Coordinates of C-alpha atoms in Angstrom, one line a residue:
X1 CA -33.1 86.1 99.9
X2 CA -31.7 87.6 102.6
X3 CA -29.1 86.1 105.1
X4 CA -28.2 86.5 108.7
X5 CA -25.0 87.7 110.1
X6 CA -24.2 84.7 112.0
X7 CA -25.5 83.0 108.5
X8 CA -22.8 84.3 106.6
X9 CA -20.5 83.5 109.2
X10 CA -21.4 80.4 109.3
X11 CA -21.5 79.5 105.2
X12 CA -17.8 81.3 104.8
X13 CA -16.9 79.4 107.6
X14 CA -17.5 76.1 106.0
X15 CA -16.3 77.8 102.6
X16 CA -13.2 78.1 104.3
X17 CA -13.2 73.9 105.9
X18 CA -14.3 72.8 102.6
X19 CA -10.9 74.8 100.6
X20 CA -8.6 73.5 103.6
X21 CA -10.1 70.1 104.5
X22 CA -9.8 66.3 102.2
X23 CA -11.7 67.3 99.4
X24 CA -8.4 69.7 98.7
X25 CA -5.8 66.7 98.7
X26 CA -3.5 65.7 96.0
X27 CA -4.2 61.8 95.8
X28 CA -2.0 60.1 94.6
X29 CA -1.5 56.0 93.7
X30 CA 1.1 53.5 95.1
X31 CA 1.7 49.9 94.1
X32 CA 3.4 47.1 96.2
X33 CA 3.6 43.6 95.2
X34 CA 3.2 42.2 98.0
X35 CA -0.1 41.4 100.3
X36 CA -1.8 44.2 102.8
X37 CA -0.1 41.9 105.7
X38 CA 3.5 42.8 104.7
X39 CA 6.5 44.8 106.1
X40 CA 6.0 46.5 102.3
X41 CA 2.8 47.6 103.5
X42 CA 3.5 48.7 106.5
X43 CA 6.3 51.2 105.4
X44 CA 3.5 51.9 102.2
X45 CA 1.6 53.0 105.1
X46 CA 4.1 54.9 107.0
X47 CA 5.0 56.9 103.6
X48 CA 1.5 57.6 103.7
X49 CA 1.5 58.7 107.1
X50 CA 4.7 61.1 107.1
X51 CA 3.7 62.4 104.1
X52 CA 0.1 63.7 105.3
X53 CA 1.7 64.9 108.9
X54 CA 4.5 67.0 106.5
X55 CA 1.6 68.3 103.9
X56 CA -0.9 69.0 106.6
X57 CA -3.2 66.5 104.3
X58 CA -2.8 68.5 101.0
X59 CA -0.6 65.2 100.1
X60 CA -2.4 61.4 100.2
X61 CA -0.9 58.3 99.2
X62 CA -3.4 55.5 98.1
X63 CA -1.6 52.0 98.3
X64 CA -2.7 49.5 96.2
X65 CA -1.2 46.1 97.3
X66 CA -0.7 43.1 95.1
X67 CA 0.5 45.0 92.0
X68 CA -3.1 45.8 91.7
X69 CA -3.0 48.7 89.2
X70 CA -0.8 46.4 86.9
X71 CA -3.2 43.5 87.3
X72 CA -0.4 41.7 89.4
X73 CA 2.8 41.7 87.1
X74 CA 5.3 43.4 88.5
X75 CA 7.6 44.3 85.6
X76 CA 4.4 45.7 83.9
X77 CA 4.0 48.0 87.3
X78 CA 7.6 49.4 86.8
X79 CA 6.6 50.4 83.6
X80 CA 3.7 52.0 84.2
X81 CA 6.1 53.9 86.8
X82 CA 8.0 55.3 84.0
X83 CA 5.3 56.3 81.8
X84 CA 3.8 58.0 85.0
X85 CA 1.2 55.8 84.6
X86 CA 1.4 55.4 88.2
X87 CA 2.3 57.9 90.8
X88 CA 4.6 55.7 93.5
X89 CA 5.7 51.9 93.7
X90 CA 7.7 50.1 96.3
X91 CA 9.4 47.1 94.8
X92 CA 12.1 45.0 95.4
X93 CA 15.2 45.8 93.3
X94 CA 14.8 41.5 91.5
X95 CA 11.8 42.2 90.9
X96 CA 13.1 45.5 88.1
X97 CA 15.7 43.1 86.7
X98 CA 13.5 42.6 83.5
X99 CA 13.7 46.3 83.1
X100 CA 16.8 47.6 84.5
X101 CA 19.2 44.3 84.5
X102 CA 22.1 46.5 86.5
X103 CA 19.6 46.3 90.0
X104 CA 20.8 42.5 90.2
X105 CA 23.9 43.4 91.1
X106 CA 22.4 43.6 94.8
X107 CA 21.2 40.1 94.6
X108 CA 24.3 38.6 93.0
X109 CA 24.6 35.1 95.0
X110 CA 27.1 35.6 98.5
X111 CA 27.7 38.7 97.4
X112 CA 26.7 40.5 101.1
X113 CA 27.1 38.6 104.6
X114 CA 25.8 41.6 106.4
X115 CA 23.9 44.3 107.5
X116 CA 26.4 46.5 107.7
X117 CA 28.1 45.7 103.7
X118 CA 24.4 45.9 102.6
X119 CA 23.8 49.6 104.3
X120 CA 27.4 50.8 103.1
X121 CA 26.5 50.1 99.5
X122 CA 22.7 51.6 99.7
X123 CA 23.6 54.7 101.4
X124 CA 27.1 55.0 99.3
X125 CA 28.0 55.6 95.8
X126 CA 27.2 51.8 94.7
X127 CA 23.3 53.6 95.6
X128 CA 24.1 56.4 94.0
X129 CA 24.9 55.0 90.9
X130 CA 21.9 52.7 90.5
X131 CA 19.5 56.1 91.3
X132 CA 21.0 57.7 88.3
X133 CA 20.5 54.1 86.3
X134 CA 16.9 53.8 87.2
X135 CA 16.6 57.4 86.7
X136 CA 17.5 56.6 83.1
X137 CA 14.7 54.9 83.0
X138 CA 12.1 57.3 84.4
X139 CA 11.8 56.1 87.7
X140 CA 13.1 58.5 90.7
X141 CA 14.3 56.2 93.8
X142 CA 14.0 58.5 96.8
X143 CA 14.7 55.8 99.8
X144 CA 15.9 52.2 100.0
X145 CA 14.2 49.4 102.3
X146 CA 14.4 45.7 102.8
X147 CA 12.9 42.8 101.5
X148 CA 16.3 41.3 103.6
X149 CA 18.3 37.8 102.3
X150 CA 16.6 35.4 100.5
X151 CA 16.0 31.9 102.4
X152 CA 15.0 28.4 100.4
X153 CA 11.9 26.8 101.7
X154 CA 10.5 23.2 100.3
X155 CA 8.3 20.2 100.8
X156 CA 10.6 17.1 99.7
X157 CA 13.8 17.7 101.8
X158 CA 15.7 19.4 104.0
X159 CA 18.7 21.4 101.9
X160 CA 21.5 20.9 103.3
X161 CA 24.2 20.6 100.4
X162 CA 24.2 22.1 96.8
X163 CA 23.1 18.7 95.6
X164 CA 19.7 18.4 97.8
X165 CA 18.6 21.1 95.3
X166 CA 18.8 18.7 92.4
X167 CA 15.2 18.5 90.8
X168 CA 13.8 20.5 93.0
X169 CA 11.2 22.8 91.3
X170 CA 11.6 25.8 92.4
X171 CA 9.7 28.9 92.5
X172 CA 11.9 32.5 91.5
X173 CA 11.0 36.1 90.8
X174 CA 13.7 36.8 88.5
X175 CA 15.9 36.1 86.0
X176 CA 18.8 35.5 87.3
X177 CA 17.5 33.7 89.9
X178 CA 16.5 31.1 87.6
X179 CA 20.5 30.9 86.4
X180 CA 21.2 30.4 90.2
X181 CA 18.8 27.5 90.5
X182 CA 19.4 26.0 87.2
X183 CA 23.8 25.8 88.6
X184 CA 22.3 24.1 91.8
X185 CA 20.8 21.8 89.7
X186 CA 16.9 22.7 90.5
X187 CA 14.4 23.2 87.9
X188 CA 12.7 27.2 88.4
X189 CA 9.9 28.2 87.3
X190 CA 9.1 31.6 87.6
X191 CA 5.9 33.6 89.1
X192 CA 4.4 36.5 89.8
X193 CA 4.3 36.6 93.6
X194 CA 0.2 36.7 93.6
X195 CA 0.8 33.0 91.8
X196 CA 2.9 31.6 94.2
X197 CA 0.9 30.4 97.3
X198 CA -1.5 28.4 95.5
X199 CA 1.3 27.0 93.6
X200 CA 2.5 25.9 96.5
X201 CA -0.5 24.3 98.0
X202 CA -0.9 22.6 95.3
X203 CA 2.3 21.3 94.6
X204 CA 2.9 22.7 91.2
X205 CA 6.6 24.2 92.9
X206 CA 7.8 22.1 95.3
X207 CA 9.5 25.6 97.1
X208 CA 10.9 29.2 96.7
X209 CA 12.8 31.6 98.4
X210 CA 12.1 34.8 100.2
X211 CA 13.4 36.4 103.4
X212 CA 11.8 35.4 106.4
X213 CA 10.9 39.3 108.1
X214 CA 9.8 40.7 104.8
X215 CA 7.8 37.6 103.1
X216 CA 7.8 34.1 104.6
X217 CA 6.4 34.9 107.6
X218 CA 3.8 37.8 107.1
X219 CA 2.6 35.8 104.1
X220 CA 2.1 32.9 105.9
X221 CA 4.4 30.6 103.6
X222 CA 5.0 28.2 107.1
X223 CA 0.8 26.9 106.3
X224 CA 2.3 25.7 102.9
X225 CA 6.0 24.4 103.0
X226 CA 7.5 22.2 105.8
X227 CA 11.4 22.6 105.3
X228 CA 14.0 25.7 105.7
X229 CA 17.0 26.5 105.1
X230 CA 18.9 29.7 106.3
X231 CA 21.3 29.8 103.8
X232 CA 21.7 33.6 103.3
X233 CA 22.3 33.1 99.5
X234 CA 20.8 36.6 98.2
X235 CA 20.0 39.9 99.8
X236 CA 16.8 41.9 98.0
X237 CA 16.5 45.5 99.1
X238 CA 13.2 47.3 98.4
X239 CA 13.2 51.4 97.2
X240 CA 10.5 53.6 97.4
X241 CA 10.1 55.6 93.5
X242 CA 8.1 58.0 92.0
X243 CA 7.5 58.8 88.3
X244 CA 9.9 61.1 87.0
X245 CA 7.2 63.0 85.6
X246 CA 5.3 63.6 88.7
X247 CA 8.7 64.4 90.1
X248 CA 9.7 67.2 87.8
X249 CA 6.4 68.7 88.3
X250 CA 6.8 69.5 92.3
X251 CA 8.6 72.6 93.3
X252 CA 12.2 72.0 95.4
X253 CA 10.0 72.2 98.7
X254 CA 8.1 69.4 97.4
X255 CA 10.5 67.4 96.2
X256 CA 12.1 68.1 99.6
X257 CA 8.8 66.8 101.8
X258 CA 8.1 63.5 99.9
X259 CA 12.0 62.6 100.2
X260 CA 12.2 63.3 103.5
X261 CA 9.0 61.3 104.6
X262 CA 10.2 58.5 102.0
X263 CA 13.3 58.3 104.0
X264 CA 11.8 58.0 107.4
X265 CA 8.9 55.4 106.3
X266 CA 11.6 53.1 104.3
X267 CA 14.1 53.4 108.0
X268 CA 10.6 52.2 109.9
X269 CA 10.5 49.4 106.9
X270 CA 13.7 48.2 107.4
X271 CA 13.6 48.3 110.9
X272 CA 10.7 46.1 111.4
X273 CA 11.8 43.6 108.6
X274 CA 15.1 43.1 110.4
X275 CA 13.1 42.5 114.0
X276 CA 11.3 39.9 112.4
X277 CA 13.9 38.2 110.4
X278 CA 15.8 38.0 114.0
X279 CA 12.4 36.2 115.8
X280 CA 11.6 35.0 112.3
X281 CA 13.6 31.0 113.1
X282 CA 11.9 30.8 116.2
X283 CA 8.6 31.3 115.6
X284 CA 8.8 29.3 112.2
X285 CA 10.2 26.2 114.7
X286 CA 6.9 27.1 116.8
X287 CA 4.7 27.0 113.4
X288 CA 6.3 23.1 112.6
X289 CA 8.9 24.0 110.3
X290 CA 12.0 22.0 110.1
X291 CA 14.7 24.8 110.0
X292 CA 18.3 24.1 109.2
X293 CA 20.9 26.5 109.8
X294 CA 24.1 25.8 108.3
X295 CA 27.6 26.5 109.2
X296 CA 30.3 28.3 107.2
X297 CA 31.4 25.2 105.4
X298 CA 28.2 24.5 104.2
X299 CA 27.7 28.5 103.3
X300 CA 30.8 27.7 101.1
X301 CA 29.8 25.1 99.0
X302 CA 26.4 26.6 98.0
X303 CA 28.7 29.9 97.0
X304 CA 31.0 27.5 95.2
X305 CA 28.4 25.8 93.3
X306 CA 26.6 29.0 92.2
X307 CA 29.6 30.8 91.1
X308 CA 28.7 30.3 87.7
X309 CA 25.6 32.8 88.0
X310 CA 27.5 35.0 90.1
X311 CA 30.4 35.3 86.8
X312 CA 27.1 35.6 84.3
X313 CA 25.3 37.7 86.2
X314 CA 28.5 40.0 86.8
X315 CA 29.2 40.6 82.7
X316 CA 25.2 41.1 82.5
X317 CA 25.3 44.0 85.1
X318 CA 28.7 45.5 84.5
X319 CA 31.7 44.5 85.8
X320 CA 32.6 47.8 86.6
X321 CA 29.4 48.1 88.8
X322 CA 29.7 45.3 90.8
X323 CA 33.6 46.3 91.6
X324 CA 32.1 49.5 93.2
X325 CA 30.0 47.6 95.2
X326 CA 33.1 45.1 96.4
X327 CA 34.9 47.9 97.2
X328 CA 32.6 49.2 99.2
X329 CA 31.4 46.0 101.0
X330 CA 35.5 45.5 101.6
X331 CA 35.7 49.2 103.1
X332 CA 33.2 48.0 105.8
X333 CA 34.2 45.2 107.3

């Protein structure tokens, strides 16, 4: 069969859009833990994004939300990150406590009361050294974002004092959060996050606590719990990781690449977590919630009455570690 000139052109030509176009893309597979309506998402996507632009489309992230790919438990999903089971995961450092008990130094209770302490530890040595712990564990963090500080919401009461916790059954994510709630008298139970709405709704937790930008608001926890408290007890950063095996596989400009665009998604993350946190109050007043904020004395006596966990949680992580990152928080104020 013979075939034309402008045939031949034509077939090589699409030869050529086939080798360069989709079909040629690495895909690879992200889990987040939270819902498609998320902050988490949204810097998920941005990843995505950056990473495509940089790549030309030779490299495609595939987000599956809800710890999907671990059938929505989240330790499970970090594990499944270190056996390269799965290529990416954005998590929030609580939620690897199981795992890697050193990332709840972050969320140790009152231990930030800013921005500013929170970015001087990430993007100083306290960050370096948890990259090299999780890295022990064959997990490669390559940028940190925000799931912010951790506000109590309920349906019995408004908190006010340590002692409006008492019986309270509360939902928690991790571990030492249940330590925390158990000094504040409350009874936790803790969830997977894809177990918690319903739980809500139907009154098997009376409340839980998330940050506002990052959780309460995008997932819609306002429809199911009628009191808040900005009591600014717990700060929960998120960081973007990759498998250590996928990792060593990539060449230096490779590696270079998906840092780079992991950097720049998690900066967007963070970015639009903290301008919803600071409209977050607001709108939650405009959605019916009673929100109380309370005042520095207040602050003190919920620190006070969860030193306990604080002390625990300190000899569980290191105390060494959590020096570095009081240091560091005293260096920037």
């Amino acid at each position: 069969m013979k075939i034309s000139k402008l045939g031949a052109i034509a077939l090589f030509s699409a030869t050529l859009a086939a080798m360069a176009g989709p079909a040629s893309a690495e895909t690879y597979r992200l889990s987040q833990n939270t819902s498609n309506t998320t902050t988490w998402q949204k810097g998920a996507e941005k990843f995505n994004e950056l990473l495509g632009e940089a790549t030309d489309g030779k490299m495609e992230v595939r987000i599956f939300p809800n710890a999907q790919l671990a059938g929505g438990d989240q330790m499970k999903q970090t594990e499944m990150v270190s056996r390269g089971s799965i290529d990416f995961m954005l998590t929030s450092a609580i939620n690897v406590t199981p795992l890697v008990p050193e990332l709840a130094v972050f969320s140790l209770p009152y231990l930030y009361s800013d921005y500013d302490a929170v970015d001087a530890t990430t993007s100083g040595e306290p960050g370096q050294k948890i990259e090299e712990i999780l890295k022990e564990h064959g997990i490669i963090a390559l940028a940190w974002g925000e799931n912010g500080f951790r506000e109590v919401t309920n349906n019995v009461r408004p908190i006010k004092t340590p002692e409006d916790m008492q019986g309270l059954k509360m939902r928690v994510s991790g571990p030492m959060y249940i330590d925390v709630m158990q000094a504040l008298g409350a009874n936790p139970q803790q969830m997977q996050w894809s177990e918690t709405f319903p739980a809500l709704q139907q009154g098997v937790v009376d409340g839980q606590e998330n940050p506002i930008g990052a959780v309460i608001i995008p997932q819609r926890v306002y429809e199911v719990q009628k009191y808040l408290t900005t009591w600014h007890y717990s700060y929960d950063p998120l960081f973007l990781g990759v498998s250590e095996k996928l990792w060593d596989s990539w060449d230096d400009q490779t590696k270079t690449t998906v840092e780079k665009a992991a950097e720049e998604a998690m900066e967007y993350q963070k970015e639009i977590s903290r301008e919803g946190t600071a409209k977050g109050v607001e709108f939650l007043r405009e959605q019916g919630m009673d929100v109380y904020e309370p005042n520095a004395e207040e602050i003190d006596a919920f620190r006070e009455a969860t030193k306990p966990a604080f002390d625990t949680w300190s000899k569980k992580v290191g105390e060494d570690l959590v020096k570095s990152f009081q240091d560091t928080i005293a260096q920037s104020n």
